CSV table of C-alpha atoms in Angstrom, one decimal:
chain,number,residue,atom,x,y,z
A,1,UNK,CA,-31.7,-7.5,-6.0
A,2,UNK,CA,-32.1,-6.1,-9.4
A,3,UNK,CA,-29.4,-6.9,-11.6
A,4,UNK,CA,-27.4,-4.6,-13.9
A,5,UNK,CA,-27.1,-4.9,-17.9
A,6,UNK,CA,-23.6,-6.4,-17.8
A,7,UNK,CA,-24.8,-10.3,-16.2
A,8,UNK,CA,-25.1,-12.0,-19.2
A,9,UNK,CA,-21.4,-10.3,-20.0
A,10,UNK,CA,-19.8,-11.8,-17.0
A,11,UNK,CA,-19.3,-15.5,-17.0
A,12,UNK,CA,-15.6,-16.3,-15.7
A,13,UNK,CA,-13.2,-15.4,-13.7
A,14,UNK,CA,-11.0,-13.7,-16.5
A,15,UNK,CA,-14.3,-11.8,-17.1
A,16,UNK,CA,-15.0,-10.6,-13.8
A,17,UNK,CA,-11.6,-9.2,-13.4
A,18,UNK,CA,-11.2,-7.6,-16.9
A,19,UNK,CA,-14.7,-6.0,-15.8
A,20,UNK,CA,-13.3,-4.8,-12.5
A,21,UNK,CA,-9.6,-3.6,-13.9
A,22,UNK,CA,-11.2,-1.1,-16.4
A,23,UNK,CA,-13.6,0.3,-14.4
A,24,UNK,CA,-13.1,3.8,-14.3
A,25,UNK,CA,-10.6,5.2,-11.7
A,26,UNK,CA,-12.8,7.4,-10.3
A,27,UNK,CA,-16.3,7.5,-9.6
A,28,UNK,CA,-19.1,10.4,-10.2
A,29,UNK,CA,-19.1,11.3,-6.4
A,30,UNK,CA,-17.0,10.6,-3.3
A,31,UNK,CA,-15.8,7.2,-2.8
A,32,UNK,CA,-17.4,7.0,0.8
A,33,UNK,CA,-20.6,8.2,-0.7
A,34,UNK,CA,-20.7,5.3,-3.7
A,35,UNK,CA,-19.2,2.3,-1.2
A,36,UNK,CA,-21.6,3.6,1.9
A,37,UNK,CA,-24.7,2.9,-0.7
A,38,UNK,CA,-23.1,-0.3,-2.4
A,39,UNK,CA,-23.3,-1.4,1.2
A,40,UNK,CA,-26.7,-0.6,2.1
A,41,UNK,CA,-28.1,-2.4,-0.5
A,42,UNK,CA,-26.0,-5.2,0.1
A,43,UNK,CA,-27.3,-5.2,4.0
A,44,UNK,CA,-24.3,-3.7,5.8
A,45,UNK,CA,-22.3,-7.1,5.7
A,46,UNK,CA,-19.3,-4.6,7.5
A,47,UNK,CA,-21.7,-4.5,10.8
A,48,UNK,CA,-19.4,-5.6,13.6
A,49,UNK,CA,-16.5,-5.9,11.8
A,50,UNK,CA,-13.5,-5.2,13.9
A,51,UNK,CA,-10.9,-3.4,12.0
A,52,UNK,CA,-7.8,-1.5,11.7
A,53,UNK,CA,-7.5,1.4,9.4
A,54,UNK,CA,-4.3,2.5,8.1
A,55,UNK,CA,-3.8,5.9,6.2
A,56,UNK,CA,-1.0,7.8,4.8
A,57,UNK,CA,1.3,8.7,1.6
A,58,UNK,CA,4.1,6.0,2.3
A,59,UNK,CA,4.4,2.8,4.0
A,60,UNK,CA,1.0,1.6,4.2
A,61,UNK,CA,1.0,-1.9,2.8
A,62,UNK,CA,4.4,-2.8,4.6
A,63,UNK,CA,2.8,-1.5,7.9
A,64,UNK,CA,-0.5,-3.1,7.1
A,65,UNK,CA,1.2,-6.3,6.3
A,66,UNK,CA,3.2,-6.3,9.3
A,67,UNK,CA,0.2,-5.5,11.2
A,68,UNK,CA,-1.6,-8.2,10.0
A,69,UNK,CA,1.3,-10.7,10.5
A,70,UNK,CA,1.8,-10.0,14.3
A,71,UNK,CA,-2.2,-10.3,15.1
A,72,UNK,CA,-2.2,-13.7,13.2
A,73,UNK,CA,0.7,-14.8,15.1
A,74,UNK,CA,-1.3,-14.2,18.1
A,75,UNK,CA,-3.6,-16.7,17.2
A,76,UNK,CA,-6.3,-14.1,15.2
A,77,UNK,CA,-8.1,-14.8,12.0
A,78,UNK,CA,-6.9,-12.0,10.4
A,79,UNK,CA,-8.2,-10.6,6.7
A,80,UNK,CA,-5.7,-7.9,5.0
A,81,UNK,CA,-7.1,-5.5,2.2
A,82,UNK,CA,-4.5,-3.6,0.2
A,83,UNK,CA,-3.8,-1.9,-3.0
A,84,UNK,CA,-2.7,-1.5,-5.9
A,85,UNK,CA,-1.4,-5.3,-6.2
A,86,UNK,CA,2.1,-6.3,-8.3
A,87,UNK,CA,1.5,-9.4,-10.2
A,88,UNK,CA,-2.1,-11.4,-9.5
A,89,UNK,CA,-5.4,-9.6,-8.9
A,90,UNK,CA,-5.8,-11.7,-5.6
A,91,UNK,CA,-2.8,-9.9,-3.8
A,92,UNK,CA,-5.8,-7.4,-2.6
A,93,UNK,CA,-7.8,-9.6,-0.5
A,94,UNK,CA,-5.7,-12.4,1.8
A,95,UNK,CA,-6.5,-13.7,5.3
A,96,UNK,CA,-3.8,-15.2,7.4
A,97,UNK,CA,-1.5,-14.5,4.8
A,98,UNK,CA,-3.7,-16.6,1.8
A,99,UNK,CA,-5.0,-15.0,-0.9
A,100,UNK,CA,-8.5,-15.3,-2.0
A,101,UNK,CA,-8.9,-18.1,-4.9
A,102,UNK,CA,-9.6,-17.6,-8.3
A,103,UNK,CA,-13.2,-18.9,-7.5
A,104,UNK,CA,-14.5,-16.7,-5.1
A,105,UNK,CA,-13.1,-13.7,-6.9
A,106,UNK,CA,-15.1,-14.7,-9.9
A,107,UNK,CA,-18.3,-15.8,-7.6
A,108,UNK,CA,-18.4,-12.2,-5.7
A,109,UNK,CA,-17.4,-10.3,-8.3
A,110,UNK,CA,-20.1,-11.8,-10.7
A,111,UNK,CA,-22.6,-10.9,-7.7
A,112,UNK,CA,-21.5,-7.1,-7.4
A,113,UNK,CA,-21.2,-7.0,-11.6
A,114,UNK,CA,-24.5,-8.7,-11.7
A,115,UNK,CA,-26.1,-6.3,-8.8
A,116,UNK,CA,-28.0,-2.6,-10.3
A,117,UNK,CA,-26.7,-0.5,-7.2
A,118,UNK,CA,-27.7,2.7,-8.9
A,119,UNK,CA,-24.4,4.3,-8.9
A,120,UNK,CA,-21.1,3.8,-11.0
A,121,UNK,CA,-18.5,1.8,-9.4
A,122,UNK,CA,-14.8,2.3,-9.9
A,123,UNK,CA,-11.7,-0.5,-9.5
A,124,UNK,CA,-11.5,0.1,-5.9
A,125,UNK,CA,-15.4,0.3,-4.8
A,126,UNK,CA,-15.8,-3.3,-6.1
A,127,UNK,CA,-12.8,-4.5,-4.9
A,128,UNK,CA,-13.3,-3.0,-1.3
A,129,UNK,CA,-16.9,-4.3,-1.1
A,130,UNK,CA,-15.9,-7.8,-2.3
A,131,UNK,CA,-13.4,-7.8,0.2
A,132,UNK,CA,-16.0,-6.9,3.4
A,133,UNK,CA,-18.2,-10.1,2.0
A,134,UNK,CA,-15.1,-12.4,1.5
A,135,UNK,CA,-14.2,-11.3,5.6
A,136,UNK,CA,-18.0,-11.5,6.5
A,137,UNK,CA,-18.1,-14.9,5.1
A,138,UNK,CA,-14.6,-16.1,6.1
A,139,UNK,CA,-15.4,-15.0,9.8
A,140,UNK,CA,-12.4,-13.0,10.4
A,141,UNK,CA,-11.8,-11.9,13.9
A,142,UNK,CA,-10.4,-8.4,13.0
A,143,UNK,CA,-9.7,-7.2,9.1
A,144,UNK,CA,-6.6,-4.8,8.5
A,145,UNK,CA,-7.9,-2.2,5.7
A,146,UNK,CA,-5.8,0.1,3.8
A,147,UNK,CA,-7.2,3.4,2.8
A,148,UNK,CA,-7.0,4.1,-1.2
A,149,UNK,CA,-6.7,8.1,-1.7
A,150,UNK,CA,-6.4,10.0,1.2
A,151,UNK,CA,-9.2,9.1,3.9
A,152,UNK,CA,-12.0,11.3,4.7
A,153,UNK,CA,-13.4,10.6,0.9
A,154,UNK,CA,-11.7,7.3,0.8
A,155,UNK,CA,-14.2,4.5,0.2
A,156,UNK,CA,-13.0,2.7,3.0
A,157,UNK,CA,-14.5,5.3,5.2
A,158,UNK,CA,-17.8,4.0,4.6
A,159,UNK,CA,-17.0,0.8,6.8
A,160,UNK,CA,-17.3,2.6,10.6
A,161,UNK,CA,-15.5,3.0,13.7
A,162,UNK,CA,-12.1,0.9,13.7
A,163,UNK,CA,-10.7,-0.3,16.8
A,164,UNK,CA,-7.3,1.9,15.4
A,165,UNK,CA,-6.3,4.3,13.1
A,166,UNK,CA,-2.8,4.3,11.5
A,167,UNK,CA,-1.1,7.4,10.0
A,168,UNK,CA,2.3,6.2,8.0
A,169,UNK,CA,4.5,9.2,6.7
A,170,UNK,CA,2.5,12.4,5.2
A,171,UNK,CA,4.3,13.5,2.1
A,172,UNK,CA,3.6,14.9,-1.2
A,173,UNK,CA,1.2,13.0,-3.6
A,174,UNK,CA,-1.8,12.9,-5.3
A,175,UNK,CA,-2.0,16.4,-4.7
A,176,UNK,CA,-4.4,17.3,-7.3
A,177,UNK,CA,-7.3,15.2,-5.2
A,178,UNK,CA,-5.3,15.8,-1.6
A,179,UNK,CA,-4.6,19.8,-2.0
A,180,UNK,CA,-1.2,21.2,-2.5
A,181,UNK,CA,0.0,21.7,1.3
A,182,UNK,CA,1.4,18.8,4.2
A,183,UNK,CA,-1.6,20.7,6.4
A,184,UNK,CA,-4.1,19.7,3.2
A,185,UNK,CA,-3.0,16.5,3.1
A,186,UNK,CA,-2.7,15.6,6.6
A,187,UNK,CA,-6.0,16.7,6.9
A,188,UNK,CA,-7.5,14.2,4.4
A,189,UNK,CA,-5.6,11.5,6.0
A,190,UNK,CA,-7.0,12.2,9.5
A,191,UNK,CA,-10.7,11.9,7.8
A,192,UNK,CA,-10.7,8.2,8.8
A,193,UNK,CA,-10.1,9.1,12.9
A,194,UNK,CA,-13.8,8.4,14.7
A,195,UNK,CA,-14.8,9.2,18.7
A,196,UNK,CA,-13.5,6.2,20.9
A,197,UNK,CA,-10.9,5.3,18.2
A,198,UNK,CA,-6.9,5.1,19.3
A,199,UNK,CA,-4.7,6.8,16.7
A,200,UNK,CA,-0.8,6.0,16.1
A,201,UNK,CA,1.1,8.2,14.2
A,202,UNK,CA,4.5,7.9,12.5
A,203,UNK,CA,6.4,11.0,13.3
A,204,UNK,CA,5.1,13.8,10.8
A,205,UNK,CA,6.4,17.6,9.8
A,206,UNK,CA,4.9,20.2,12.3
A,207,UNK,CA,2.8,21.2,9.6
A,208,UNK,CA,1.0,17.6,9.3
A,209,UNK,CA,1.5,16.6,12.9
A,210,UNK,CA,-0.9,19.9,14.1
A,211,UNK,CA,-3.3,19.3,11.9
A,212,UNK,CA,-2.9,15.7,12.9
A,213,UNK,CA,-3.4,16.6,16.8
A,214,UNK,CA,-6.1,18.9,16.3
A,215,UNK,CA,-8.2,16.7,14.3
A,216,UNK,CA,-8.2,14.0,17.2
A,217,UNK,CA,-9.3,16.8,19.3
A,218,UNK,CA,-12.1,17.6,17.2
A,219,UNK,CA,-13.1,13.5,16.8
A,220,UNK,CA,-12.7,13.0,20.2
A,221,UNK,CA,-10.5,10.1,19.6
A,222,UNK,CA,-9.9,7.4,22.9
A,223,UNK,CA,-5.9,8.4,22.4
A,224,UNK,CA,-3.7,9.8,20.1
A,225,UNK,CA,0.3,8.2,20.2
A,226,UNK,CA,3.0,9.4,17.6
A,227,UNK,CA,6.1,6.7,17.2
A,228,UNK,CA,9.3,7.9,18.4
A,229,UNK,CA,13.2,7.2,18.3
A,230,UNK,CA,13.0,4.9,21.2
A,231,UNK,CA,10.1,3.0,19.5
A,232,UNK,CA,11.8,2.9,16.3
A,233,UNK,CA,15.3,1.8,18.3
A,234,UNK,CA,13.8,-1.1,19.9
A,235,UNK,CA,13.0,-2.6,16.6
A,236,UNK,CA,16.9,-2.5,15.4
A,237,UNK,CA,17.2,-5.6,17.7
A,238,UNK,CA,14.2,-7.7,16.2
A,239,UNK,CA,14.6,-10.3,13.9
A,240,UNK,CA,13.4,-9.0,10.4
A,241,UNK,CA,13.2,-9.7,6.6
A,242,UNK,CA,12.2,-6.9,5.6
A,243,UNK,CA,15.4,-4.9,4.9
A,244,UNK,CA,15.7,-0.8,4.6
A,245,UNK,CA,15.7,2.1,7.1
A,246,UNK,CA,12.1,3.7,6.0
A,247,UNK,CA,10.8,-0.1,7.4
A,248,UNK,CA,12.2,0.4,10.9
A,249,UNK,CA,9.2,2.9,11.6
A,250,UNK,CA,7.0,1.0,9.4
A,251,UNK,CA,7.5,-2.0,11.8
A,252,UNK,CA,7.7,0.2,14.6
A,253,UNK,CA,3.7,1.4,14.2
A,254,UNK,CA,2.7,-1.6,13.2
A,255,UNK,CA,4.0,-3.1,16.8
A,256,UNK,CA,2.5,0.3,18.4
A,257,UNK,CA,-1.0,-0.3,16.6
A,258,UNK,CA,-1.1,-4.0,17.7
A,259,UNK,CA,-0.7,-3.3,21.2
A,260,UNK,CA,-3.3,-0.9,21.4
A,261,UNK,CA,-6.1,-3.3,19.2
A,262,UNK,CA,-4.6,-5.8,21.7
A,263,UNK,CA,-5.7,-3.7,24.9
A,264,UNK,CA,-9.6,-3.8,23.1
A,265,UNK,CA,-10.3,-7.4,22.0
A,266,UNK,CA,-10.2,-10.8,23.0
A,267,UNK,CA,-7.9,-13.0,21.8
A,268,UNK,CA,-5.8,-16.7,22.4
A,269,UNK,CA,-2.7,-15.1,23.6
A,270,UNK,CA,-3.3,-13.0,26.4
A,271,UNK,CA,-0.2,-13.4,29.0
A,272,UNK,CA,2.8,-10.5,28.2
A,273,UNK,CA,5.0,-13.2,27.1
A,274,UNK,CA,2.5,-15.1,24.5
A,275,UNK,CA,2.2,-11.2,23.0
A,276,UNK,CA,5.8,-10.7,23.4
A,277,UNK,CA,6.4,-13.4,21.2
A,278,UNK,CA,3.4,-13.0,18.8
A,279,UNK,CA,5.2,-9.7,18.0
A,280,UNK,CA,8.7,-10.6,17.2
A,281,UNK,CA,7.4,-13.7,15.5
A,282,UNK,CA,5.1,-11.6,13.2
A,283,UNK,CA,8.2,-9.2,12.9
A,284,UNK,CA,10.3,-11.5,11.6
A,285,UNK,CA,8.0,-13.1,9.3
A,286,UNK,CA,6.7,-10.2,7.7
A,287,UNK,CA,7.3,-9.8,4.2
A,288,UNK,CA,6.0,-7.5,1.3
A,289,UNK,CA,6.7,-7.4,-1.9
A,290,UNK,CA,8.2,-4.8,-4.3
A,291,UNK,CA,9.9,-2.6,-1.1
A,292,UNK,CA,13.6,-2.9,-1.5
A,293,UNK,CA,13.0,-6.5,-2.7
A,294,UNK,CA,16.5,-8.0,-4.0
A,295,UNK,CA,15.5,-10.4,-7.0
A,296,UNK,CA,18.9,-11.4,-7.7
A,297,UNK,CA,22.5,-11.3,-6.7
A,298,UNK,CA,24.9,-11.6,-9.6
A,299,UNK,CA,24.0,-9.4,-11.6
A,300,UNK,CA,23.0,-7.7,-7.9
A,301,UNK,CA,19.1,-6.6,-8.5
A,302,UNK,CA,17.1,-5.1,-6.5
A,303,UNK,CA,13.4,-3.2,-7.1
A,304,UNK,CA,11.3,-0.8,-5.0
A,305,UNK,CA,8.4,0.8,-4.9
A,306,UNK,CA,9.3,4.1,-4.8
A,307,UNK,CA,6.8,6.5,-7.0
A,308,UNK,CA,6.9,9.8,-5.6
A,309,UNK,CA,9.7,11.9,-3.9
A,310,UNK,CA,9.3,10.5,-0.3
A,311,UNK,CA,9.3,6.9,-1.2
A,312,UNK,CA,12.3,7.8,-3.0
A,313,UNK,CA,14.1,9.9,-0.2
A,314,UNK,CA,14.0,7.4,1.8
A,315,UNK,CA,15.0,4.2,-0.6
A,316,UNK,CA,18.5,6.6,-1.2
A,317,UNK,CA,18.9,6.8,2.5
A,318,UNK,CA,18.6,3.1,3.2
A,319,UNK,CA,20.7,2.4,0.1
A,320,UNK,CA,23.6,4.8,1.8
A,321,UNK,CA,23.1,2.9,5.0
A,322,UNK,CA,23.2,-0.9,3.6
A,323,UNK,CA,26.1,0.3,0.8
A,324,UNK,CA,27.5,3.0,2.1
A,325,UNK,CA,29.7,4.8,-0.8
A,326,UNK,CA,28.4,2.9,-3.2
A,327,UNK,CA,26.8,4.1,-6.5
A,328,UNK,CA,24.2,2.3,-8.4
A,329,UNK,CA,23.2,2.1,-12.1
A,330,UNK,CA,19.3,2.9,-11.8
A,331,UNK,CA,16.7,2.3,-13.9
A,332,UNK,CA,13.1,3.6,-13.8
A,333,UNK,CA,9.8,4.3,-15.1
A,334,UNK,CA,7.1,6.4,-13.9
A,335,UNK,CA,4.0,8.1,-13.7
A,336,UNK,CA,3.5,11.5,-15.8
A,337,UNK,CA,1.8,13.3,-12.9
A,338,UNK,CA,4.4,12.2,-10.2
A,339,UNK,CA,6.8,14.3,-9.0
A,340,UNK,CA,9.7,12.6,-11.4
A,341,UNK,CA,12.3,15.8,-11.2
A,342,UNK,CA,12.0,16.0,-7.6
A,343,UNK,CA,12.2,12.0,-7.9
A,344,UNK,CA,15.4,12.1,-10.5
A,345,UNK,CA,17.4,15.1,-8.4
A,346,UNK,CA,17.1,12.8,-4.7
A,347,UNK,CA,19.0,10.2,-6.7
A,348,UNK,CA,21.7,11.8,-8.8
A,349,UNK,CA,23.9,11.9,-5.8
A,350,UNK,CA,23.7,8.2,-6.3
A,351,UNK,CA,23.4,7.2,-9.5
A,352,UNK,CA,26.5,6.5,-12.2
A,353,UNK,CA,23.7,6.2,-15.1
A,354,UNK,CA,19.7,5.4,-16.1
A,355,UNK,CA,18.0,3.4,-17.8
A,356,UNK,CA,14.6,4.8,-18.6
A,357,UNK,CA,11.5,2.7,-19.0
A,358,UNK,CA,7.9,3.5,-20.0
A,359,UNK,CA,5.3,1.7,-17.5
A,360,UNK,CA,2.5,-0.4,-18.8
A,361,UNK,CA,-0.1,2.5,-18.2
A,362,UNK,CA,-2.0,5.4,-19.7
A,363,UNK,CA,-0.5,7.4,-17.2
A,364,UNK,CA,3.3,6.7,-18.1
A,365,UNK,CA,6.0,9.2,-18.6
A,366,UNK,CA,7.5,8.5,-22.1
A,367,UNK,CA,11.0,6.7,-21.3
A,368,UNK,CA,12.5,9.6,-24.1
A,369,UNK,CA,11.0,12.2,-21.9
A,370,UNK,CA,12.8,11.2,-18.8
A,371,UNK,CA,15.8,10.1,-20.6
A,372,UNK,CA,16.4,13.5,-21.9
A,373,UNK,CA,15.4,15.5,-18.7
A,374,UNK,CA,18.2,13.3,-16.8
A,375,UNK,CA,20.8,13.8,-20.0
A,376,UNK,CA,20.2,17.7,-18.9
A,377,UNK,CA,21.3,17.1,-15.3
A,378,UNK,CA,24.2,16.3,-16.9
A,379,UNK,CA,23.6,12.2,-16.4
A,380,UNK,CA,24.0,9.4,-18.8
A,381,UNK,CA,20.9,7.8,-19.5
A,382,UNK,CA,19.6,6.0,-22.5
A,383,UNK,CA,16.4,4.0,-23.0
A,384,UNK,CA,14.8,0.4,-23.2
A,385,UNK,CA,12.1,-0.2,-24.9
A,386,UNK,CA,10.6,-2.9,-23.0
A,387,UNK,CA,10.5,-4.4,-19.4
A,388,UNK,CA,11.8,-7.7,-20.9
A,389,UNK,CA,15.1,-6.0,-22.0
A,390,UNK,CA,16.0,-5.1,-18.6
A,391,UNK,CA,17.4,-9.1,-17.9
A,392,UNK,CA,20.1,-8.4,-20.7
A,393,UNK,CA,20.7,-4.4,-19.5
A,394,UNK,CA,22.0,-5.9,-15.7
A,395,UNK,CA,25.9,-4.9,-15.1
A,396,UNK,CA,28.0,-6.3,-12.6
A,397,UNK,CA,30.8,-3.1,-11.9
A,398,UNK,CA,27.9,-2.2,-9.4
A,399,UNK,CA,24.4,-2.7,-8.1
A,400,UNK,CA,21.2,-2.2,-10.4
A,401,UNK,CA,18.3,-1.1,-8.7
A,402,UNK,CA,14.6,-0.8,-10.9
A,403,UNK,CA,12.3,2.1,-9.1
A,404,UNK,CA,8.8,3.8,-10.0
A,405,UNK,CA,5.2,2.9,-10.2
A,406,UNK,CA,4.3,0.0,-8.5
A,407,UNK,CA,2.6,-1.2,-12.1
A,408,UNK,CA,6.2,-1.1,-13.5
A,409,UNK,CA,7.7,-3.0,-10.6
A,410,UNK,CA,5.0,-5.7,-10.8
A,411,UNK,CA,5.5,-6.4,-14.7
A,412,UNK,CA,9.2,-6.8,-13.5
A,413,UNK,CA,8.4,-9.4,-10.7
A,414,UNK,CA,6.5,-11.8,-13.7
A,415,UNK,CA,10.0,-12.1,-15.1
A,416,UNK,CA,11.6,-13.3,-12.3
């Protein structure tokens, strides 16, 4: 392979992810078009690769996660790809619940740095592709892969038929890339469905859910199944960690989507009971990080990853169902081109004051320019200059709960 003009750059492993982190964010065409050729000149190492695909605006990692827990519990080699990650680089790639090491991280990424593909790769091309080789070489029997932006442009797209598509909740986000409409949206999402695929949907808005149905029409998909109450009841009487109402559906698909890749592959545990248990053992195991993730009781502290008005719809109506009549002293930092008024107004109803924080990120809202919005709500808020300032800003009259961009959230779990 011909190799690019960065190899004799790229020596260690603190090299070849400070190359990777500032790549650029996006690339100079589709990211299925750039990942589809990175591929092809790598040999197609995704060729029989069985796979899930997961899609959607909130609740894909927790679904993905809980996904890949239950088919590991069934006795499955099981690889996980997700993003963006909170604290350590590695988060991304992880099979069985390990995460790559340091080593092969700097050995693949030095081969994809090292490799002249002929087109610009961003952040998420290099760490998808490094992901399919890891899996390749790790023999995985079935990979759990969550889209980045959207689906039917996503890089991920370029890998092929999965076994099942997931769609989490549609809501409003990246709207610039996604379009401006639930039917936009949904329709970018359903990009990933193929012919012969099964499809489980959470429940969507009519607008999203037609689009949804119509597009497995189109794709001739193998089935098409949307989550419902029943479903979503069922899992009130599983064992789980992971706490908050918005995960009850999460869990719910994931269980949905692992019966249906259970139906189309071989694997260990094949009696109804052996499954039965695989499920609620991968139920109650299942963890992930950042989502409504309490880091310490007295001074109570919680963080989640809520960044855009959905995420933080429903973090206010699990906090009303786990505390009801409680009110909580907030404190957050965001993106600029989120949706941080609609974000603000969802929590008023909750909130006895802010604390306003500006994310590590060129994207950040200044912490002064969402301080003063929420003063003109008619809300006290006031400012902290840094992260590290937040372990001396904790008060005990009532809970404290950190929200926003998942950057901001990870910088807060490497102080605790």
């Amino acid at each position: 392979m011909e190799t690019s003009k960065h190899q004799c750059d790229i020596k260690t492993y603190k090299d070849v992810v400070n190359k990777i982190e500032n790549s650029r964010r996006f690339g100079n065409d589709y990211g299925v078009t750039i990942t589809k050729k990175v591929l092809e000149k790598l040999s197609n190492p995704q060729k029989n690769l069985k796979f899930i695909h997961i899609a959607g605006t909130n609740g894909k990692g927790s679904t993905a996660s809980v996904v890949s827990n239950i088919l590991m519990e069934s006795g499955l080699k099981v690889g996980l790809f997700t993003s963006p990650h909170l604290i350590e680089f590695e988060e991304r790639i992880r099979i069985n619940g390990k995460y790559i090491s340091k080593e092969d991280v700097a050995r693949l990424g030095k081969l994809l740095i090292d490799t002249d593909f002929q087109v610009g790769l961003t952040m998420f091309d290099y760490c998808l592709v490094m992901a399919i080789l890891y899996f390749k070489e790790q023999q995985v029997d079935v990979a759990v892969i969550e889209t980045g932006l959207g689906g039917t442009y996503d890089s991920t797209n370029a890998i092929g038929t999965p076994l099942v598509c997931g769609i989490t909740k549609i809501g409003y986000d990246h709207m610039q890339i996604l379009g401006n409409t639930l039917a936009e949206i949904a329709s970018s999402k359903a990009g990933i469905f193929k012919e012969d695929t099964s499809v489980v949907s959470q429940m969507q808005e009519s607008e999203a859910l037609e689009v949804l149905k119509t597009a497995a029409k189109e794709k001739k998909v193998k089935e098409f199944d949307i989550v419902n109450n029943v479903d979503i009841e069922e899992i009130k009487n599983y064992k789980r960690t992971m706490i908050g109402e918005y995960q009850l559906e999460n869990i719910a698909t994931a269980k949905k989507i692992c019966q249906k890749v259970f139906e189309r592959i071989d694997f260990p545990a094949k009696d109804n009971i052996k499954i039965d248990n695989a499920i609620k053992r991968g139920i109650a195991n299942a963890t992930w990080e950042g989502r409504m993730e309490i880091l310490q009781k007295e001074p109570f502290f919680m963080i989640d990853g809520a960044h855009n008005s959905n995420g933080v719809e429903a973090l206010c109506d699990s906090l009303r169902n786990l505390y009801p009549g409680e009110k909580f002293h907030f404190i957050m930092g965001v993106l600029a081109d989120k949706d941080y008024e609609g974000m603000v107004k969802l929590l008023a109803p909750l909130a006895i004051d802010f604390k306003t924080i500006t994310p590590d990120s060129s994207r950040a809202l200044q912490n002064e320019n969402l301080k003063n919005y929420i003063n003109e709500l008619g809300i006290n808020a006031c400012t902290l200059n840094e992260i590290r300032d937040i372990k001396n800003n904790l008060l005990d009259d009532a809970k404290n709960i950190a929200l926003g961009s998942l950057y901001f959230i990870g910088d807060i779990k490497k102080l605790w």
